[in-house]
Amino acid sequence: MPPVNGWGPARRGVLTAAAGLAAVAATAPGARAAEGPGRGARRSRWTTSWATAQTAPTPTDTVASSGLTQGTFTAHVRLSAGGQVRLRYGHAFGTVPVLIGPVTAGGKPVTFGGQRQARLAAGASLTSDAVADLRAAEGSLLTVRTALPGPTGPLSFHRNTHASHDVDGVRTTSVFLLTGVEVTGAHGPVIAVLGDSIAEGVGTPDDADLRWPDQLARRLPGAAVADLGISGNRVLLDDARFGPGGQARFDRDVLSLPGLRTVLIHLGVNDLQQPPSQTDPALVLAGYRQLVLRARNAGLRAVGATVTPFGGWTRWTPELETVRQRINAAVRTGRVFDAVADFDAALRDPDHPERMLPAYDSGDGLHPNPSGHAALAAAVDRRHLL
């Protein structure tokens, strides 16, 4: 858990568009957050650079549910910050240990306590040594090849990263067991995005790196942005396919990241539109407040995003629109989060505020296209991320 010594809650306010992005100088090089809990914890030079959040496989997830024997998974991940590299694996939903390795990153051998192979315990995480002779550039694409001698049993995974990877040479958009790449070169904000399908990248083309967290990272040189979006994810409820809700996964997916300073929470639309629909805004707001409390207890700033418009989506109703508006009105008061990114204002059509601007709509009424993702990235003000 990565508390930041000496940080109090950020000044409350609504984040404006990109005006502040270039206005604030980068922070001093190196991580400033402690790796362990408590104010006396030793500071870490490592920060997250790329990360993903896991779910359990369902029977339709053929590879993940069957597992691998003598298999190789190759991931191609876009880093935000650069520097020395180490890897993190996780098996949050596993029931048996998995043998990991040999592994290479950027073509260089990866070790775990000096060994080429290591056991990843069920329900646990595994962090590698720093990869010798490898320094990754900011924004670079890192290839990680992981041998899995197996039999592994069912694999914890992220179903769709909207990027190409492969299992034994067969393309997949899923990532198996690999949960993070950590680096030493971040010298700007270090941010985790706790989100749903919009953060995950639905509405953007595969392999284009046009998700709004990607575009935010490019607007903030030296920053590290971890995209923890899971399609279908909610604040309140868990789901067999879409994984534990934001409250249930917060400690594992957010607080475990090294060097973190800020969490940006963009959840809520699925609480409204997915059955069973949540029609009591007070319950969603109470869920937000619990996330904020846990973030502050860890020394993090909590930035909240307003719920984006979804008029035109198949499950939109006027009643759900009223709930959305009430949630957003409470969030904008500044009494829920430390600061607010007004994603609703960034996307909505002024003439039809329940809908996205047509220029930002991917076509389904719910998910923005790449231009809409750019508008979301521009709505996050750097001044509230430091």
Coordinates of C-alpha atoms in Angstrom, one line a residue:
M1 CA 0.0 0.0 0.0
P2 CA 1.5 3.3 -1.1
P3 CA 0.8 6.2 1.2
V4 CA 2.3 9.6 0.5
N5 CA 3.9 11.1 3.5
G6 CA 2.7 14.7 4.3
W7 CA -0.1 14.9 1.8
G8 CA -3.5 16.1 2.9
P9 CA -6.6 16.3 0.7
A10 CA -6.4 18.4 -2.3
R11 CA -8.3 21.7 -2.5
R12 CA -11.7 21.0 -3.7
G13 CA -12.8 22.3 -7.1
V14 CA -14.1 21.3 -10.5
L15 CA -11.3 20.4 -12.8
T16 CA -11.3 22.6 -15.9
A17 CA -10.2 21.6 -19.3
A18 CA -6.6 21.5 -20.4
A19 CA -5.7 25.0 -19.4
G20 CA -3.7 23.7 -16.4
L21 CA -1.9 20.9 -18.1
A22 CA 1.1 22.9 -19.1
A23 CA 0.9 25.5 -16.3
V24 CA 2.4 23.5 -13.5
A25 CA 6.0 22.4 -13.6
A26 CA 6.8 18.8 -13.3
T27 CA 7.6 17.5 -9.8
A28 CA 11.1 16.4 -8.7
P29 CA 12.3 13.2 -10.3
G30 CA 11.8 9.9 -8.5
A31 CA 8.9 8.4 -6.6
R32 CA 7.7 10.2 -3.5
A33 CA 5.3 7.6 -2.2
A34 CA 6.0 5.0 0.4
E35 CA 5.7 1.4 -0.6
G36 CA 4.3 0.2 2.7
P37 CA 1.7 1.6 5.1
G38 CA 2.3 4.2 7.8
R39 CA 4.1 7.5 7.9
G40 CA 7.4 5.8 8.8
A41 CA 7.5 3.6 5.8
R42 CA 10.5 3.7 3.5
R43 CA 10.1 5.7 0.3
S44 CA 10.3 3.8 -3.0
R45 CA 11.9 4.8 -6.2
W46 CA 9.5 2.5 -8.1
T47 CA 6.2 3.7 -9.6
T48 CA 3.6 2.0 -11.7
S49 CA 3.9 2.7 -15.4
W50 CA 1.4 0.2 -16.9
A51 CA -1.2 -1.8 -15.1
T52 CA -4.4 -3.7 -15.6
A53 CA -7.1 -5.1 -13.3
Q54 CA -8.1 -8.8 -13.2
T55 CA -11.3 -10.7 -13.2
A56 CA -12.1 -14.4 -13.0
P57 CA -12.7 -16.4 -16.2
T58 CA -16.1 -17.5 -17.2
P59 CA -16.8 -20.7 -19.3
T60 CA -16.9 -18.6 -22.4
D61 CA -13.3 -17.4 -21.8
T62 CA -11.7 -20.5 -23.3
V63 CA -8.0 -20.0 -22.7
A64 CA -8.4 -18.4 -19.3
S65 CA -10.8 -21.0 -18.0
S66 CA -8.8 -24.0 -19.4
G67 CA -5.4 -22.7 -18.5
L68 CA -2.1 -23.5 -20.3
T69 CA 0.4 -26.4 -20.3
Q70 CA 3.8 -25.6 -21.8
G71 CA 2.3 -22.4 -23.1
T72 CA 3.8 -18.9 -23.7
F73 CA 1.9 -15.7 -23.3
T74 CA 3.3 -12.6 -25.0
A75 CA 2.1 -9.2 -24.0
H76 CA 2.8 -5.9 -25.8
V77 CA 2.2 -3.1 -23.3
R78 CA 2.4 0.7 -23.8
L79 CA 4.3 2.3 -20.9
S80 CA 3.6 5.8 -19.7
A81 CA 6.7 6.6 -17.7
G82 CA 10.1 5.0 -18.4
G83 CA 13.3 4.0 -16.7
Q84 CA 14.5 0.8 -15.1
V85 CA 11.8 -1.9 -15.3
R86 CA 10.4 -4.7 -13.1
L87 CA 7.3 -6.8 -13.6
R88 CA 4.4 -7.7 -11.4
Y89 CA 2.2 -10.8 -11.8
G90 CA -1.1 -11.5 -10.0
H91 CA -3.4 -14.4 -9.6
A92 CA -6.2 -12.8 -7.6
F93 CA -8.8 -15.4 -8.5
G94 CA -6.5 -18.5 -8.6
T95 CA -7.0 -21.6 -6.5
V96 CA -3.6 -23.2 -7.1
P97 CA -0.1 -21.8 -7.5
V98 CA 1.3 -21.2 -11.0
L99 CA 4.9 -21.6 -12.1
I100 CA 6.1 -18.5 -13.9
G101 CA 9.0 -18.4 -16.2
P102 CA 11.3 -18.2 -17.9
V103 CA 10.3 -14.6 -18.7
T104 CA 11.8 -11.9 -20.9
A105 CA 11.1 -8.2 -21.1
G106 CA 12.3 -6.2 -24.0
G107 CA 14.3 -9.3 -24.9
K108 CA 16.2 -9.3 -21.6
P109 CA 15.9 -12.1 -19.1
V110 CA 13.8 -11.5 -16.0
T111 CA 14.6 -13.0 -12.6
F112 CA 12.7 -13.4 -9.4
G113 CA 15.1 -13.3 -6.4
G114 CA 17.9 -14.2 -8.9
Q115 CA 16.0 -17.2 -10.3
R116 CA 14.5 -17.6 -13.8
Q117 CA 11.4 -19.2 -12.5
A118 CA 9.1 -18.5 -9.5
R119 CA 5.8 -19.7 -8.0
L120 CA 2.9 -17.3 -8.1
A121 CA 0.7 -18.3 -5.1
A122 CA -3.1 -18.4 -5.5
G123 CA -4.6 -15.1 -4.6
A124 CA -1.2 -13.4 -4.4
S125 CA 1.1 -11.2 -6.4
L126 CA 4.7 -11.7 -7.5
T127 CA 7.2 -8.9 -8.3
S128 CA 10.4 -9.5 -10.3
D129 CA 13.9 -8.2 -9.8
A130 CA 14.8 -5.1 -11.8
V131 CA 15.5 -6.2 -15.3
A132 CA 19.3 -6.0 -16.0
D133 CA 20.5 -3.9 -18.9
L134 CA 17.0 -2.6 -19.7
R135 CA 15.9 1.0 -19.6
A136 CA 12.5 1.6 -21.3
A137 CA 11.7 4.9 -22.9
E138 CA 8.7 7.0 -21.8
G139 CA 5.7 6.0 -24.0
S140 CA 7.5 2.9 -25.4
L141 CA 5.9 -0.4 -26.3
L142 CA 7.4 -3.2 -24.1
T143 CA 7.2 -6.8 -25.1
V144 CA 6.9 -9.3 -22.2
R145 CA 7.1 -13.1 -22.9
T146 CA 6.1 -15.4 -20.1
A147 CA 6.5 -19.1 -20.3
L148 CA 3.9 -21.0 -18.3
P149 CA 5.0 -24.7 -17.9
G150 CA 1.7 -25.6 -16.3
P151 CA -0.7 -27.1 -16.1
T152 CA -1.8 -23.8 -14.7
G153 CA -5.5 -24.3 -14.1
P154 CA -7.9 -21.4 -14.7
L155 CA -6.0 -18.1 -15.1
S156 CA -6.8 -14.7 -13.6
F157 CA -6.9 -12.3 -16.5
H158 CA -8.1 -9.0 -18.0
R159 CA -10.5 -9.9 -20.8
N160 CA -10.0 -7.1 -23.2
T161 CA -7.2 -4.5 -23.2
H162 CA -8.1 -3.3 -26.7
A163 CA -4.5 -4.1 -27.7
S164 CA -2.9 -7.2 -29.4
H165 CA -1.1 -9.9 -27.5
D166 CA -0.7 -13.6 -28.2
V167 CA -0.9 -17.0 -26.6
D168 CA 1.4 -19.5 -28.4
G169 CA 1.3 -17.3 -31.5
V170 CA -2.5 -16.8 -31.6
R171 CA -3.7 -13.2 -31.2
T172 CA -5.7 -12.2 -28.2
T173 CA -6.7 -9.0 -26.6
S174 CA -6.6 -10.5 -23.1
V175 CA -3.7 -10.3 -20.6
F176 CA -3.1 -13.3 -18.5
L177 CA -1.4 -13.1 -15.0
L178 CA 0.7 -10.0 -15.9
T179 CA -0.8 -7.1 -13.9
G180 CA 1.9 -4.4 -14.0
V181 CA 5.1 -2.9 -15.2
E182 CA 6.9 -0.7 -12.7
V183 CA 9.6 1.8 -13.5
T184 CA 12.0 4.3 -11.9
G185 CA 11.7 7.2 -14.2
A186 CA 8.4 8.9 -13.4
H187 CA 8.9 12.6 -12.7
G188 CA 5.3 13.8 -12.9
P189 CA 1.9 12.8 -11.4
V190 CA 1.4 9.1 -10.7
I191 CA -2.3 8.3 -11.3
A192 CA -4.5 5.2 -11.1
V193 CA -7.8 5.3 -13.0
L194 CA -10.5 3.2 -11.4
G195 CA -12.9 2.9 -14.2
D196 CA -15.3 0.9 -16.4
S197 CA -15.5 0.2 -20.1
I198 CA -14.9 3.8 -21.1
A199 CA -11.5 3.8 -19.3
E200 CA -10.9 0.3 -20.7
G201 CA -11.2 1.7 -24.2
V202 CA -14.5 0.6 -25.6
G203 CA -15.2 3.0 -28.5
T204 CA -11.5 3.2 -29.6
P205 CA -9.7 1.0 -32.1
D206 CA -7.4 -1.8 -30.9
D207 CA -3.7 -1.0 -30.8
A208 CA -4.2 2.7 -31.3
D209 CA -3.6 3.8 -27.6
L210 CA -6.4 6.3 -27.8
R211 CA -8.2 5.4 -24.6
W212 CA -8.5 8.6 -22.5
P213 CA -6.0 7.4 -19.8
D214 CA -3.5 6.9 -22.7
Q215 CA -4.2 10.4 -24.0
L216 CA -3.9 11.8 -20.5
A217 CA -0.5 10.3 -20.1
R218 CA 0.7 11.9 -23.3
R219 CA -0.6 15.3 -22.1
L220 CA 1.5 14.9 -19.0
P221 CA 5.2 14.3 -19.8
G222 CA 6.9 12.3 -17.1
A223 CA 3.5 11.1 -15.6
A224 CA 2.6 7.5 -15.0
V225 CA -1.0 6.5 -15.6
A226 CA -2.3 3.1 -14.6
D227 CA -5.5 2.1 -16.5
L228 CA -7.6 0.0 -14.2
G229 CA -10.8 0.1 -16.3
I230 CA -12.9 -3.1 -16.4
S231 CA -15.8 -3.2 -18.8
G232 CA -19.2 -3.4 -17.0
N233 CA -17.7 -2.5 -13.7
R234 CA -19.8 -0.7 -11.0
V235 CA -19.3 1.1 -7.8
L236 CA -21.6 -1.0 -5.7
L237 CA -22.3 -4.5 -7.1
D238 CA -20.0 -7.4 -8.1
D239 CA -20.6 -9.4 -11.3
A240 CA -19.5 -12.9 -12.4
R241 CA -18.3 -11.6 -15.7
F242 CA -17.5 -7.9 -15.0
G243 CA -15.6 -8.6 -11.8
P244 CA -15.8 -7.2 -8.3
G245 CA -17.2 -3.7 -8.0
G246 CA -15.0 -0.7 -7.3
Q247 CA -15.3 -0.9 -3.6
A248 CA -14.4 -4.7 -3.5
R249 CA -11.3 -4.3 -5.7
F250 CA -10.0 -1.0 -4.5
D251 CA -7.4 -2.3 -2.1
R252 CA -6.0 -4.9 -4.5
D253 CA -6.1 -2.8 -7.8
V254 CA -5.4 0.7 -6.5
L255 CA -3.7 0.7 -3.1
S256 CA -1.2 -2.0 -4.1
L257 CA 0.4 0.2 -6.7
P258 CA 3.8 1.6 -5.9
G259 CA 4.4 5.4 -6.0
L260 CA 0.8 6.3 -6.4
R261 CA -0.3 9.9 -5.6
T262 CA -3.8 10.2 -7.0
V263 CA -6.7 7.9 -7.8
L264 CA -9.2 9.1 -10.4
I265 CA -12.6 7.4 -10.0
H266 CA -14.8 7.1 -13.0
L267 CA -17.5 4.6 -12.1
G268 CA -21.3 4.9 -11.9
V269 CA -22.9 4.7 -15.3
N270 CA -23.1 0.9 -15.0
D271 CA -24.8 1.1 -11.6
L272 CA -27.5 3.0 -13.4
Q273 CA -27.9 1.2 -16.7
Q274 CA -27.1 -2.4 -16.0
P275 CA -29.8 -4.5 -14.4
P276 CA -30.5 -4.4 -11.6
S277 CA -30.4 -0.6 -12.0
Q278 CA -29.5 1.5 -9.0
T279 CA -32.1 4.2 -8.7
D280 CA -31.1 5.7 -5.3
P281 CA -28.4 8.3 -5.9
A282 CA -27.6 8.3 -2.2
L283 CA -26.3 4.8 -2.4
V284 CA -23.9 5.6 -5.3
L285 CA -22.7 8.7 -3.5
A286 CA -22.1 6.6 -0.3
G287 CA -20.0 4.2 -2.3
Y288 CA -18.0 7.1 -3.7
R289 CA -17.4 8.5 -0.1
Q290 CA -16.1 5.1 1.0
L291 CA -13.6 5.1 -1.8
V292 CA -12.5 8.6 -1.0
L293 CA -12.1 7.7 2.7
R294 CA -9.9 4.7 1.9
A295 CA -7.8 6.8 -0.6
R296 CA -7.2 9.5 2.0
N297 CA -6.3 6.9 4.7
A298 CA -3.6 5.8 2.3
G299 CA -2.4 9.4 1.7
L300 CA -3.8 9.6 -1.8
R301 CA -5.9 12.3 -3.4
A302 CA -9.2 11.2 -4.8
V303 CA -10.4 12.9 -8.0
G304 CA -14.0 12.0 -9.0
A305 CA -15.5 12.1 -12.5
T306 CA -19.1 13.0 -13.2
V307 CA -21.2 10.3 -14.8
T308 CA -21.2 10.7 -18.6
P309 CA -24.4 11.0 -20.6
F310 CA -25.9 7.9 -22.1
G311 CA -29.1 9.0 -23.8
G312 CA -29.5 6.8 -26.9
W313 CA -28.1 3.7 -25.2
T314 CA -30.6 0.9 -25.2
R315 CA -31.2 1.0 -21.4
W316 CA -31.5 4.8 -21.0
T317 CA -34.7 6.0 -19.4
P318 CA -35.8 9.5 -18.2
E319 CA -35.9 8.1 -14.7
L320 CA -32.3 7.0 -14.9
E321 CA -31.3 10.4 -16.3
T322 CA -32.8 12.0 -13.2
V323 CA -30.7 9.8 -11.0
R324 CA -27.6 10.6 -13.1
Q325 CA -28.2 14.3 -12.8
R326 CA -28.7 14.1 -9.0
I327 CA -25.4 12.2 -8.6
N328 CA -23.5 14.7 -10.8
A329 CA -25.0 17.7 -8.9
A330 CA -23.8 16.3 -5.6
V331 CA -20.3 15.5 -7.0
R332 CA -20.0 19.0 -8.4
T333 CA -20.6 20.6 -5.0
G334 CA -17.0 19.5 -4.0
R335 CA -18.1 17.8 -0.9
V336 CA -17.6 14.2 -2.2
F337 CA -14.2 14.1 -3.8
D338 CA -11.0 16.2 -3.3
A339 CA -11.5 17.5 -6.9
V340 CA -13.8 16.8 -9.8
A341 CA -13.2 16.1 -13.5
D342 CA -16.5 17.1 -15.2
F343 CA -16.7 14.4 -17.8
D344 CA -20.4 15.0 -18.3
A345 CA -19.7 18.6 -19.3
A346 CA -16.9 17.5 -21.5
L347 CA -19.0 15.1 -23.6
R348 CA -22.7 16.3 -23.4
D349 CA -24.6 17.9 -26.2
P350 CA -25.8 21.3 -24.9
D351 CA -29.0 21.0 -26.9
H352 CA -29.7 17.4 -25.6
P353 CA -27.7 17.2 -22.3
E354 CA -28.8 13.6 -21.7
R355 CA -26.7 12.7 -24.8
M356 CA -23.2 13.0 -26.0
L357 CA -22.3 15.4 -28.8
P358 CA -22.6 13.4 -32.0
A359 CA -19.0 14.2 -32.8
Y360 CA -18.0 12.3 -29.6
D361 CA -20.3 9.3 -29.9
S362 CA -18.9 6.0 -31.0
G363 CA -22.4 5.1 -32.2
D364 CA -24.0 3.4 -29.3
G365 CA -24.9 6.4 -27.1
L366 CA -22.7 5.2 -24.2
H367 CA -19.1 4.9 -25.3
P368 CA -17.2 7.9 -26.7
N369 CA -15.1 7.6 -29.8
P370 CA -11.4 8.7 -29.9
S371 CA -12.4 12.3 -30.1
G372 CA -14.6 11.9 -27.1
H373 CA -11.7 10.2 -25.2
A374 CA -9.5 13.2 -26.1
A375 CA -12.2 15.5 -24.6
L376 CA -12.1 13.4 -21.4
A377 CA -8.3 13.6 -21.2
A378 CA -8.5 17.3 -21.7
A379 CA -11.0 17.7 -18.8
V380 CA -8.4 16.5 -16.3
D381 CA -6.4 19.3 -14.8
R382 CA -2.8 18.5 -13.9
R383 CA -2.9 20.9 -10.9
H384 CA -5.1 18.5 -9.0
L385 CA -3.0 15.4 -9.8
L386 CA 0.3 16.5 -8.1

